[in-house]
């Protein structure tokens, strides 16, 4: 079995679109308020994602492998145009959904998001490099298709028009390229080395589990987590202003 065959089988087994988050968005059972609150939480996963990736890039000794990771980090930051960074486009998306930047940063962070971010920080800092590459790669891979599903759901539910939709339209295509940047250096080693194969499969399973688990967790927590601004700063994303 090739790496791509394993990824295909993993997706078939986990059935991402059957996650209750996406089912409820599609069938209309998720309220607009619940969607907005969970997306406000998801924002902090978006904002954090490039940071463990940068740590991982620093651990990669081969510059041919490191460069695509650095290019990915550059994309996350709008290739130098911070108005097009992922933080900016997702903030714009939330503003169009009715959540201002100040309101976003005042909301208390839910543990489901903190747990996801902490797993990525841990695997990229301390785990085997092939495991970390595979973890980040499958998340990018899954997000490409899930972005398309979210975009369709947002428009179909009338939350935003297609013309007003930002962020998700970009990621439907961009994250396919990002995923390939993680997968490409792993394919040959996966095919030839039993240890590397184990490490990669561990990463693919981990990334898919925590990413789909984040959506499931947000869905399950939507009615019981704090929704109102707490006036606090999120330590997981706070830095020098």
CSV table of C-alpha atoms in Angstrom, one decimal:
chain,number,residue,atom,x,y,z
A,1,UNK,CA,0.0,0.0,0.0
A,2,UNK,CA,1.3,3.5,-0.9
A,3,UNK,CA,1.0,6.5,1.3
A,4,UNK,CA,-1.8,7.9,-0.9
A,5,UNK,CA,-3.7,4.6,-0.6
A,6,UNK,CA,-3.4,4.7,3.1
A,7,UNK,CA,-4.8,8.3,3.1
A,8,UNK,CA,-7.6,7.3,0.9
A,9,UNK,CA,-8.5,4.3,3.1
A,10,UNK,CA,-8.3,6.5,6.2
A,11,UNK,CA,-10.7,9.0,4.8
A,12,UNK,CA,-13.1,6.3,3.8
A,13,UNK,CA,-13.0,4.8,7.3
A,14,UNK,CA,-13.4,8.1,9.2
A,15,UNK,CA,-16.0,9.6,6.8
A,16,UNK,CA,-15.3,13.3,7.5
A,17,UNK,CA,-18.6,14.6,6.0
A,18,UNK,CA,-20.5,12.4,8.4
A,19,UNK,CA,-19.1,14.3,11.3
A,20,UNK,CA,-22.1,15.8,13.2
A,21,UNK,CA,-20.7,19.3,12.7
A,22,UNK,CA,-21.1,19.1,9.0
A,23,UNK,CA,-24.3,17.0,9.0
A,24,UNK,CA,-26.0,19.6,11.2
A,25,UNK,CA,-24.8,22.5,9.0
A,26,UNK,CA,-26.1,20.8,5.9
A,27,UNK,CA,-29.5,19.6,7.3
A,28,UNK,CA,-30.3,22.9,8.9
A,29,UNK,CA,-30.3,21.8,12.5
A,30,UNK,CA,-27.3,23.9,13.5
A,31,UNK,CA,-28.5,27.4,14.4
A,32,UNK,CA,-26.8,30.5,13.0
A,33,UNK,CA,-25.8,31.4,16.6
A,34,UNK,CA,-24.2,28.0,17.2
A,35,UNK,CA,-22.3,28.2,13.9
A,36,UNK,CA,-21.0,31.7,14.7
A,37,UNK,CA,-19.9,30.7,18.2
A,38,UNK,CA,-18.1,27.6,17.0
A,39,UNK,CA,-16.4,29.4,14.2
A,40,UNK,CA,-15.2,32.1,16.6
A,41,UNK,CA,-13.5,29.3,18.5
A,42,UNK,CA,-12.2,27.7,15.4
A,43,UNK,CA,-10.5,31.0,14.5
A,44,UNK,CA,-7.9,30.4,17.2
A,45,UNK,CA,-7.0,27.1,15.6
A,46,UNK,CA,-6.5,29.0,12.3
A,47,UNK,CA,-4.4,31.7,14.0
A,48,UNK,CA,-2.2,29.2,15.8
A,49,UNK,CA,-1.6,26.7,13.0
A,50,UNK,CA,1.5,28.3,11.4
A,51,UNK,CA,3.4,28.4,14.7
A,52,UNK,CA,4.0,24.7,15.2
A,53,UNK,CA,4.6,24.4,11.5
A,54,UNK,CA,7.5,26.9,11.8
A,55,UNK,CA,8.9,24.9,14.7
A,56,UNK,CA,8.7,21.8,12.5
A,57,UNK,CA,10.5,23.5,9.6
A,58,UNK,CA,13.4,24.4,11.9
A,59,UNK,CA,13.7,20.7,12.8
A,60,UNK,CA,14.0,19.5,9.2
A,61,UNK,CA,17.6,19.2,8.1
A,62,UNK,CA,17.0,18.8,4.4
A,63,UNK,CA,16.4,22.2,2.8
A,64,UNK,CA,14.4,20.7,0.0
A,65,UNK,CA,11.9,19.5,2.6
A,66,UNK,CA,12.1,22.6,4.7
A,67,UNK,CA,11.4,25.1,1.8
A,68,UNK,CA,7.8,24.0,1.1
A,69,UNK,CA,7.1,24.3,4.8
A,70,UNK,CA,8.4,27.8,4.9
A,71,UNK,CA,6.4,28.6,1.8
A,72,UNK,CA,3.3,27.3,3.6
A,73,UNK,CA,4.1,29.6,6.5
A,74,UNK,CA,4.5,32.4,4.1
A,75,UNK,CA,1.1,31.7,2.6
A,76,UNK,CA,-0.4,31.7,6.1
A,77,UNK,CA,1.0,35.3,6.4
A,78,UNK,CA,-0.3,36.5,3.1
A,79,UNK,CA,3.2,36.2,1.5
A,80,UNK,CA,4.1,39.4,3.3
A,81,UNK,CA,0.8,41.2,2.8
A,82,UNK,CA,-0.8,40.8,6.2
A,83,UNK,CA,-4.1,42.0,5.0
A,84,UNK,CA,-4.3,38.7,3.1
A,85,UNK,CA,-3.0,36.5,5.9
A,86,UNK,CA,-5.2,33.7,7.2
A,87,UNK,CA,-5.7,35.5,10.4
A,88,UNK,CA,-6.9,38.6,8.5
A,89,UNK,CA,-9.2,36.7,6.1
A,90,UNK,CA,-10.8,34.6,8.9
A,91,UNK,CA,-11.3,37.7,11.0
A,92,UNK,CA,-13.0,39.3,8.0
A,93,UNK,CA,-15.2,36.3,7.6
A,94,UNK,CA,-16.2,36.5,11.3
A,95,UNK,CA,-16.9,40.2,11.0
A,96,UNK,CA,-19.2,39.5,8.1
A,97,UNK,CA,-20.9,36.9,10.3
A,98,UNK,CA,-21.4,39.6,13.0
A,99,UNK,CA,-18.4,39.1,15.3
A,100,UNK,CA,-16.0,42.0,15.6
A,101,UNK,CA,-12.3,41.5,16.2
A,102,UNK,CA,-12.6,42.9,19.7
A,103,UNK,CA,-15.5,40.6,20.5
A,104,UNK,CA,-13.5,37.6,19.1
A,105,UNK,CA,-10.5,38.3,21.3
A,106,UNK,CA,-12.6,38.9,24.4
A,107,UNK,CA,-14.3,35.4,24.2
A,108,UNK,CA,-13.0,32.8,26.6
A,109,UNK,CA,-11.1,30.0,24.8
A,110,UNK,CA,-12.8,26.6,24.8
A,111,UNK,CA,-10.7,23.6,25.9
A,112,UNK,CA,-11.5,21.8,22.7
A,113,UNK,CA,-9.5,24.4,20.8
A,114,UNK,CA,-6.7,24.6,23.3
A,115,UNK,CA,-6.3,20.8,23.2
A,116,UNK,CA,-6.1,20.8,19.4
A,117,UNK,CA,-3.4,23.5,19.4
A,118,UNK,CA,-1.5,21.8,22.2
A,119,UNK,CA,-1.4,18.5,20.3
A,120,UNK,CA,0.1,20.2,17.2
A,121,UNK,CA,2.6,22.1,19.3
A,122,UNK,CA,3.7,18.9,20.9
A,123,UNK,CA,4.0,16.7,17.8
A,124,UNK,CA,5.9,19.4,15.9
A,125,UNK,CA,8.3,20.1,18.8
A,126,UNK,CA,8.9,16.6,20.2
A,127,UNK,CA,7.7,13.8,18.0
A,128,UNK,CA,9.4,12.1,15.1
A,129,UNK,CA,9.7,14.4,12.1
A,130,UNK,CA,7.8,12.0,9.7
A,131,UNK,CA,5.0,11.7,12.2
A,132,UNK,CA,4.8,15.5,12.5
A,133,UNK,CA,4.9,16.0,8.8
A,134,UNK,CA,2.1,13.5,8.3
A,135,UNK,CA,0.0,15.0,11.1
A,136,UNK,CA,0.1,18.5,9.6
A,137,UNK,CA,-0.3,17.1,6.0
A,138,UNK,CA,-3.6,15.2,6.7
A,139,UNK,CA,-5.0,18.3,8.5
A,140,UNK,CA,-4.3,20.4,5.4
A,141,UNK,CA,-5.7,17.6,3.2
A,142,UNK,CA,-8.9,17.3,5.1
A,143,UNK,CA,-9.4,21.0,5.4
A,144,UNK,CA,-9.4,21.4,1.6
A,145,UNK,CA,-12.5,19.3,1.2
A,146,UNK,CA,-14.1,20.5,4.5
A,147,UNK,CA,-13.6,24.1,3.4
A,148,UNK,CA,-15.7,23.4,0.3
A,149,UNK,CA,-18.4,21.8,2.4
A,150,UNK,CA,-18.4,24.7,4.9
A,151,UNK,CA,-18.6,27.2,2.0
A,152,UNK,CA,-21.5,25.5,0.4
A,153,UNK,CA,-23.3,25.2,3.8
A,154,UNK,CA,-22.8,28.9,4.7
A,155,UNK,CA,-24.3,30.0,1.3
A,156,UNK,CA,-27.0,27.4,1.3
A,157,UNK,CA,-28.2,28.4,4.8
A,158,UNK,CA,-28.2,32.1,3.8
A,159,UNK,CA,-25.5,33.0,6.4
A,160,UNK,CA,-23.6,34.8,3.7
A,161,UNK,CA,-23.9,35.2,0.0
A,162,UNK,CA,-21.3,33.6,-2.2
A,163,UNK,CA,-19.9,37.0,-3.1
A,164,UNK,CA,-19.4,37.9,0.6
A,165,UNK,CA,-17.8,34.6,1.5
A,166,UNK,CA,-14.1,34.9,2.3
A,167,UNK,CA,-11.4,32.5,3.6
A,168,UNK,CA,-13.1,29.2,2.8
A,169,UNK,CA,-13.1,29.7,-0.9
A,170,UNK,CA,-9.3,30.2,-0.8
A,171,UNK,CA,-8.6,27.1,1.2
A,172,UNK,CA,-10.6,24.8,-0.9
A,173,UNK,CA,-7.8,24.9,-3.5
A,174,UNK,CA,-4.8,26.2,-1.5
A,175,UNK,CA,-4.7,23.4,1.1
A,176,UNK,CA,-4.4,20.7,-1.6
A,177,UNK,CA,-1.0,22.3,-2.4
A,178,UNK,CA,-0.1,22.7,1.2
A,179,UNK,CA,-0.9,19.0,1.9
A,180,UNK,CA,1.3,18.0,-1.0
A,181,UNK,CA,4.2,19.9,0.6
A,182,UNK,CA,4.0,17.6,3.6
A,183,UNK,CA,3.2,14.4,1.7
A,184,UNK,CA,5.9,14.6,-1.0
A,185,UNK,CA,9.0,14.0,1.1
A,186,UNK,CA,7.3,11.1,2.9
A,187,UNK,CA,6.2,8.9,-0.1
A,188,UNK,CA,9.5,7.2,-0.9
A,189,UNK,CA,10.4,6.6,2.7
A,190,UNK,CA,6.9,5.2,3.4
A,191,UNK,CA,7.3,2.7,0.6
A,192,UNK,CA,10.8,1.6,1.5
A,193,UNK,CA,11.2,1.9,5.3
A,194,UNK,CA,9.1,0.0,7.9
A,195,UNK,CA,10.0,2.4,10.7
A,196,UNK,CA,9.1,5.4,8.6
A,197,UNK,CA,5.9,3.8,7.5
A,198,UNK,CA,4.9,3.3,11.1
A,199,UNK,CA,5.8,6.9,11.9
A,200,UNK,CA,3.9,8.3,9.0
A,201,UNK,CA,0.8,6.2,9.7
A,202,UNK,CA,0.9,7.4,13.3
A,203,UNK,CA,0.9,11.0,12.1
A,204,UNK,CA,-1.9,10.5,9.6
A,205,UNK,CA,-4.1,8.8,12.2
A,206,UNK,CA,-3.3,11.4,14.8
A,207,UNK,CA,-3.9,14.4,12.6
A,208,UNK,CA,-7.2,13.1,11.3
A,209,UNK,CA,-8.3,12.1,14.8
A,210,UNK,CA,-7.6,15.5,16.4
A,211,UNK,CA,-8.9,17.6,13.5
A,212,UNK,CA,-12.2,15.8,13.1
A,213,UNK,CA,-12.3,15.5,16.9
A,214,UNK,CA,-12.1,19.3,17.1
A,215,UNK,CA,-15.2,19.7,15.0
A,216,UNK,CA,-17.0,17.1,16.9
A,217,UNK,CA,-16.0,18.7,20.2
A,218,UNK,CA,-17.1,22.1,19.1
A,219,UNK,CA,-20.4,20.7,18.0
A,220,UNK,CA,-21.0,18.9,21.3
A,221,UNK,CA,-19.9,21.9,23.3
A,222,UNK,CA,-21.9,24.5,21.4
A,223,UNK,CA,-24.7,24.8,23.9
A,224,UNK,CA,-22.7,24.5,27.2
A,225,UNK,CA,-19.5,26.5,26.8
A,226,UNK,CA,-19.3,30.1,27.7
A,227,UNK,CA,-20.5,32.3,24.9
A,228,UNK,CA,-20.1,35.8,26.2
A,229,UNK,CA,-17.0,38.0,26.4
A,230,UNK,CA,-14.9,37.4,29.4
A,231,UNK,CA,-12.5,40.2,28.9
A,232,UNK,CA,-9.5,37.9,28.9
A,233,UNK,CA,-6.6,37.4,26.6
A,234,UNK,CA,-5.8,33.9,25.1
A,235,UNK,CA,-2.4,32.9,26.3
A,236,UNK,CA,-2.1,30.3,23.6
A,237,UNK,CA,-2.1,33.0,20.9
A,238,UNK,CA,-1.1,36.2,22.7
A,239,UNK,CA,2.2,37.8,21.9
A,240,UNK,CA,3.9,41.1,21.6
A,241,UNK,CA,1.7,43.7,19.9
